[in-house]
Amino acid sequence: SLKSIDRGNNWLMKTFNRDGGCGVDIGTPSDVSCSAMVGLSFLAQGDTPVEGPRSREVRNLRSYLLGVVENNLIDTSLHTQVKADFGAYSDYIFACLFLSQVVGEGKDSDNDAVRKAVTKLVDVLSSAQHPQGHWGHSGRMPNLGVVSGWCALRGAYFAGFNIRANSENTAKYLMTQLEQNLRSEGSRDIFTDAAGMRVLYAVGKDDQPVAQKAVDRMFTYLEHDFSSFNRLGGEQFLSFQLINDTMLKMGGEKWERWFPLVRQKLMDAQNSDGSWTGYSCITSRTFCTASALMTLTSPNRFLPISQP
């Protein structure tokens, strides 16, 4: 898998623009969520703003995202692939997730700017959270936005920020969604449902029957069918990363059963140029490649949010 990771990194380096951000593909304008995901994929490999072979790129991404936040350039219109899929607050969520992971890295002046930006993003996300625990129903896969939003706020909480959002309500909301989705035998939401385990495990609800059924259904599909793997979109690539994070924390039999499967599936699906492509909804090679790399490199546990 090291060769796959190297090829993926080399491809991602081609997505950088002069403003320090990354586009949805090579030669496209910088995109907030895609830039944050590239940054997270580098952090997951041990690169930081101060060390590592891609430290300069991490600093550039940090500068780009700080500028976007400081100049109020993030909005909630659904004009990007990620927001159209995960909901209106996706750019806030992914920017918060990345910046929360680089708090304390670098000069005091840099850290002050990062803390100011994360505080701003946390305030927006906390204020925008619905009493039921979600961030609205816009987008094709809003539940992935819910899980990602929870992860962003959890990352900020671990970095020392005050969080006003309610994680328990988010878990209850996801449990309700699971119960509704599992009544259907269709495979559309199998990985999205399983990604919700990222939240349920953290709040001690992973032993609930509905949660166990979601995981069992995912394994059955992954091990015995999964004929549609090469037709998946960026939403599934993100789901793999979220599921992977949960399995890594669980350890034991589930991790040993999961990781070899998804690792091989990802390596088989990699393009000859080193990228991964989405074939529905989020087609962005940047987003898919960054998500795939986060999954393949997760055993390193470099990201604070990936710690046990």
mmCIF file of C-alpha atoms in Angstrom, residues 103-274:
data_model
loop_
_atom_site.group_PDB
_atom_site.id
_atom_site.type_symbol
_atom_site.label_atom_id
_atom_site.label_comp_id
_atom_site.label_asym_id
_atom_site.label_seq_id
_atom_site.Cartn_x
_atom_site.Cartn_y
_atom_site.Cartn_z
ATOM 1 C CA VAL A 103 -3.856 24.190 16.854
ATOM 2 C CA GLY A 104 -0.555 24.724 18.661
ATOM 3 C CA GLU A 105 1.582 23.965 15.619
ATOM 4 C CA GLY A 106 4.046 26.704 14.692
ATOM 5 C CA LYS A 107 4.641 30.285 15.785
ATOM 6 C CA ASP A 108 2.505 31.991 18.414
ATOM 7 C CA SER A 109 1.218 34.447 15.808
ATOM 8 C CA ASP A 110 0.118 31.572 13.574
ATOM 9 C CA ASN A 111 -1.504 29.786 16.473
ATOM 10 C CA ASP A 112 -3.389 32.924 17.529
ATOM 11 C CA ALA A 113 -4.821 33.180 14.019
ATOM 12 C CA VAL A 114 -5.800 29.507 14.013
ATOM 13 C CA ARG A 115 -7.502 29.766 17.409
ATOM 14 C CA LYS A 116 -9.412 32.835 16.290
ATOM 15 C CA ALA A 117 -10.598 31.068 13.132
ATOM 16 C CA VAL A 118 -11.602 27.872 14.942
ATOM 17 C CA THR A 119 -13.533 29.913 17.533
ATOM 18 C CA LYS A 120 -15.422 31.583 14.702
ATOM 19 C CA LEU A 121 -16.185 28.276 12.974
ATOM 20 C CA VAL A 122 -17.257 26.608 16.216
ATOM 21 C CA ASP A 123 -19.607 29.500 16.993
ATOM 22 C CA VAL A 124 -21.225 29.212 13.566
ATOM 23 C CA LEU A 125 -21.650 25.442 13.812
ATOM 24 C CA SER A 126 -22.910 25.559 17.393
ATOM 25 C CA SER A 127 -25.458 28.257 16.548
ATOM 26 C CA ALA A 128 -26.578 26.462 13.390
ATOM 27 C CA GLN A 129 -27.175 23.092 15.033
ATOM 28 C CA HIS A 130 -30.844 22.146 15.048
ATOM 29 C CA PRO A 131 -32.312 21.134 18.433
ATOM 30 C CA GLN A 132 -32.588 17.585 17.050
ATOM 31 C CA GLY A 133 -28.801 17.494 16.578
ATOM 32 C CA HIS A 134 -28.395 17.940 12.818
ATOM 33 C CA TRP A 135 -27.403 20.840 10.553
ATOM 34 C CA GLY A 136 -30.385 20.892 8.240
ATOM 35 C CA HIS A 137 -31.669 18.547 5.569
ATOM 36 C CA SER A 138 -30.151 20.195 2.512
ATOM 37 C CA GLY A 139 -27.938 18.001 0.361
ATOM 38 C CA ARG A 140 -28.291 14.464 -0.949
ATOM 39 C CA MET A 141 -26.495 12.798 1.989
ATOM 40 C CA PRO A 142 -27.062 15.177 4.924
ATOM 41 C CA ASN A 143 -26.401 12.477 7.534
ATOM 42 C CA LEU A 144 -22.748 12.380 6.479
ATOM 43 C CA GLY A 145 -22.714 16.110 7.108
ATOM 44 C CA VAL A 146 -24.086 15.413 10.589
ATOM 45 C CA VAL A 147 -21.336 12.892 11.378
ATOM 46 C CA SER A 148 -18.652 15.172 9.937
ATOM 47 C CA GLY A 149 -20.010 18.152 11.881
ATOM 48 C CA TRP A 150 -19.877 16.151 15.087
ATOM 49 C CA CYS A 151 -16.256 15.159 14.315
ATOM 50 C CA ALA A 152 -15.311 18.796 13.649
ATOM 51 C CA LEU A 153 -16.727 19.979 16.960
ATOM 52 C CA ARG A 154 -15.184 17.050 18.796
ATOM 53 C CA GLY A 155 -11.810 17.921 17.269
ATOM 54 C CA ALA A 156 -12.218 21.503 18.460
ATOM 55 C CA TYR A 157 -13.266 20.310 21.924
ATOM 56 C CA PHE A 158 -10.128 18.176 22.215
ATOM 57 C CA ALA A 159 -8.114 21.245 21.194
ATOM 58 C CA GLY A 160 -9.539 23.187 24.146
ATOM 59 C CA PHE A 161 -12.447 25.091 22.640
ATOM 60 C CA ASN A 162 -15.785 25.634 24.327
ATOM 61 C CA ILE A 163 -18.528 23.816 22.416
ATOM 62 C CA ARG A 164 -22.169 24.807 22.789
ATOM 63 C CA ALA A 165 -23.532 22.138 20.458
ATOM 64 C CA ASN A 166 -25.204 19.017 21.871
ATOM 65 C CA SER A 167 -23.485 15.724 20.932
ATOM 66 C CA GLU A 168 -26.112 13.621 22.698
ATOM 67 C CA ASN A 169 -28.844 15.053 20.464
ATOM 68 C CA THR A 170 -26.708 14.256 17.427
ATOM 69 C CA ALA A 171 -26.388 10.634 18.541
ATOM 70 C CA LYS A 172 -30.156 10.358 19.156
ATOM 71 C CA TYR A 173 -30.844 11.849 15.724
ATOM 72 C CA LEU A 174 -28.513 9.361 14.016
ATOM 73 C CA MET A 175 -30.121 6.453 15.871
ATOM 74 C CA THR A 176 -33.524 7.569 14.601
ATOM 75 C CA GLN A 177 -32.174 7.837 11.062
ATOM 76 C CA LEU A 178 -30.661 4.364 11.328
ATOM 77 C CA GLU A 179 -33.960 2.867 12.413
ATOM 78 C CA GLN A 180 -35.703 4.454 9.427
ATOM 79 C CA ASN A 181 -33.037 3.467 6.904
ATOM 80 C CA LEU A 182 -32.724 -0.127 8.078
ATOM 81 C CA ARG A 183 -36.379 -0.727 7.262
ATOM 82 C CA SER A 184 -35.273 -0.513 3.630
ATOM 83 C CA GLU A 185 -33.375 -3.402 2.032
ATOM 84 C CA GLY A 186 -31.737 -1.118 -0.553
ATOM 85 C CA SER A 187 -27.964 -0.677 -0.500
ATOM 86 C CA ARG A 188 -27.854 3.063 -1.182
ATOM 87 C CA ASP A 189 -27.195 4.094 2.412
ATOM 88 C CA ILE A 190 -25.275 1.069 3.715
ATOM 89 C CA PHE A 191 -21.980 2.912 4.156
ATOM 90 C CA THR A 192 -23.611 6.165 5.224
ATOM 91 C CA ASP A 193 -25.475 4.283 7.940
ATOM 92 C CA ALA A 194 -22.328 2.539 9.094
ATOM 93 C CA ALA A 195 -20.465 5.862 9.171
ATOM 94 C CA GLY A 196 -22.878 6.971 11.894
ATOM 95 C CA MET A 197 -21.105 4.486 14.155
ATOM 96 C CA ARG A 198 -18.328 7.073 14.434
ATOM 97 C CA VAL A 199 -20.651 9.078 16.704
ATOM 98 C CA LEU A 200 -22.517 6.195 18.322
ATOM 99 C CA TYR A 201 -19.323 4.458 19.399
ATOM 100 C CA ALA A 202 -17.954 7.629 20.987
ATOM 101 C CA VAL A 203 -21.094 8.167 23.078
ATOM 102 C CA GLY A 204 -21.430 4.511 24.075
ATOM 103 C CA LYS A 205 -24.403 3.591 21.872
ATOM 104 C CA ASP A 206 -22.602 1.226 19.490
ATOM 105 C CA ASP A 207 -24.025 -1.830 21.280
ATOM 106 C CA GLN A 208 -27.612 -0.921 20.415
ATOM 107 C CA PRO A 209 -29.287 -3.526 18.143
ATOM 108 C CA VAL A 210 -29.908 -1.014 15.358
ATOM 109 C CA ALA A 211 -26.240 0.014 15.366
ATOM 110 C CA GLN A 212 -25.068 -3.590 15.279
ATOM 111 C CA LYS A 213 -27.423 -4.309 12.385
ATOM 112 C CA ALA A 214 -25.932 -1.405 10.401
ATOM 113 C CA VAL A 215 -22.416 -2.773 10.864
ATOM 114 C CA ASP A 216 -23.439 -6.365 10.075
ATOM 115 C CA ARG A 217 -25.193 -5.244 6.892
ATOM 116 C CA MET A 218 -22.100 -3.315 5.838
ATOM 117 C CA PHE A 219 -19.822 -6.332 6.330
ATOM 118 C CA THR A 220 -22.205 -8.624 4.435
ATOM 119 C CA TYR A 221 -22.242 -6.260 1.484
ATOM 120 C CA LEU A 222 -18.501 -5.665 1.594
ATOM 121 C CA GLU A 223 -17.551 -9.339 1.821
ATOM 122 C CA HIS A 224 -20.126 -10.971 -0.439
ATOM 123 C CA ASP A 225 -21.234 -8.430 -3.021
ATOM 124 C CA PHE A 226 -19.815 -4.938 -3.342
ATOM 125 C CA SER A 227 -20.157 -5.205 -7.125
ATOM 126 C CA SER A 228 -20.804 -1.455 -7.280
ATOM 127 C CA PHE A 229 -17.472 -0.420 -5.736
ATOM 128 C CA ASN A 230 -16.182 1.128 -8.945
ATOM 129 C CA ARG A 231 -19.356 3.205 -9.260
ATOM 130 C CA LEU A 232 -19.166 4.845 -5.841
ATOM 131 C CA GLY A 233 -18.899 8.568 -5.204
ATOM 132 C CA GLY A 234 -16.984 10.784 -2.807
ATOM 133 C CA GLU A 235 -19.655 10.311 -0.170
ATOM 134 C CA GLN A 236 -18.733 6.623 0.055
ATOM 135 C CA PHE A 237 -15.009 7.425 0.173
ATOM 136 C CA LEU A 238 -15.702 9.691 3.149
ATOM 137 C CA SER A 239 -17.862 6.965 4.703
ATOM 138 C CA PHE A 240 -14.950 4.530 4.445
ATOM 139 C CA GLN A 241 -12.736 6.981 6.336
ATOM 140 C CA LEU A 242 -15.328 7.491 9.086
ATOM 141 C CA ILE A 243 -16.020 3.757 9.394
ATOM 142 C CA ASN A 244 -12.292 3.113 9.396
ATOM 143 C CA ASP A 245 -11.770 5.545 12.258
ATOM 144 C CA THR A 246 -14.426 3.714 14.274
ATOM 145 C CA MET A 247 -13.026 0.259 13.549
ATOM 146 C CA LEU A 248 -9.540 1.466 14.454
ATOM 147 C CA LYS A 249 -10.806 2.617 17.847
ATOM 148 C CA MET A 250 -12.702 -0.618 18.391
ATOM 149 C CA GLY A 251 -9.709 -2.741 17.439
ATOM 150 C CA GLY A 252 -9.851 -6.508 17.709
ATOM 151 C CA GLU A 253 -11.826 -8.721 15.361
ATOM 152 C CA LYS A 254 -13.807 -5.962 13.680
ATOM 153 C CA TRP A 255 -10.685 -3.988 12.751
ATOM 154 C CA GLU A 256 -8.883 -7.101 11.509
ATOM 155 C CA ARG A 257 -11.922 -7.995 9.443
ATOM 156 C CA TRP A 258 -12.487 -4.500 8.049
ATOM 157 C CA PHE A 259 -9.119 -2.963 7.203
ATOM 158 C CA PRO A 260 -7.651 -5.614 4.856
ATOM 159 C CA LEU A 261 -10.898 -5.571 2.891
ATOM 160 C CA VAL A 262 -11.212 -1.830 2.423
ATOM 161 C CA ARG A 263 -7.455 -1.424 1.861
ATOM 162 C CA GLN A 264 -7.474 -3.917 -1.009
ATOM 163 C CA LYS A 265 -10.674 -2.494 -2.488
ATOM 164 C CA LEU A 266 -9.177 1.004 -2.468
ATOM 165 C CA MET A 267 -5.893 -0.107 -3.981
ATOM 166 C CA ASP A 268 -7.734 -1.960 -6.743
ATOM 167 C CA ALA A 269 -9.838 1.112 -7.533
ATOM 168 C CA GLN A 270 -6.908 3.555 -7.745
ATOM 169 C CA ASN A 271 -6.440 5.205 -11.132
ATOM 170 C CA SER A 272 -3.200 4.752 -13.057
ATOM 171 C CA ASP A 273 -2.278 8.394 -12.357
ATOM 172 C CA GLY A 274 -2.478 7.826 -8.592
#
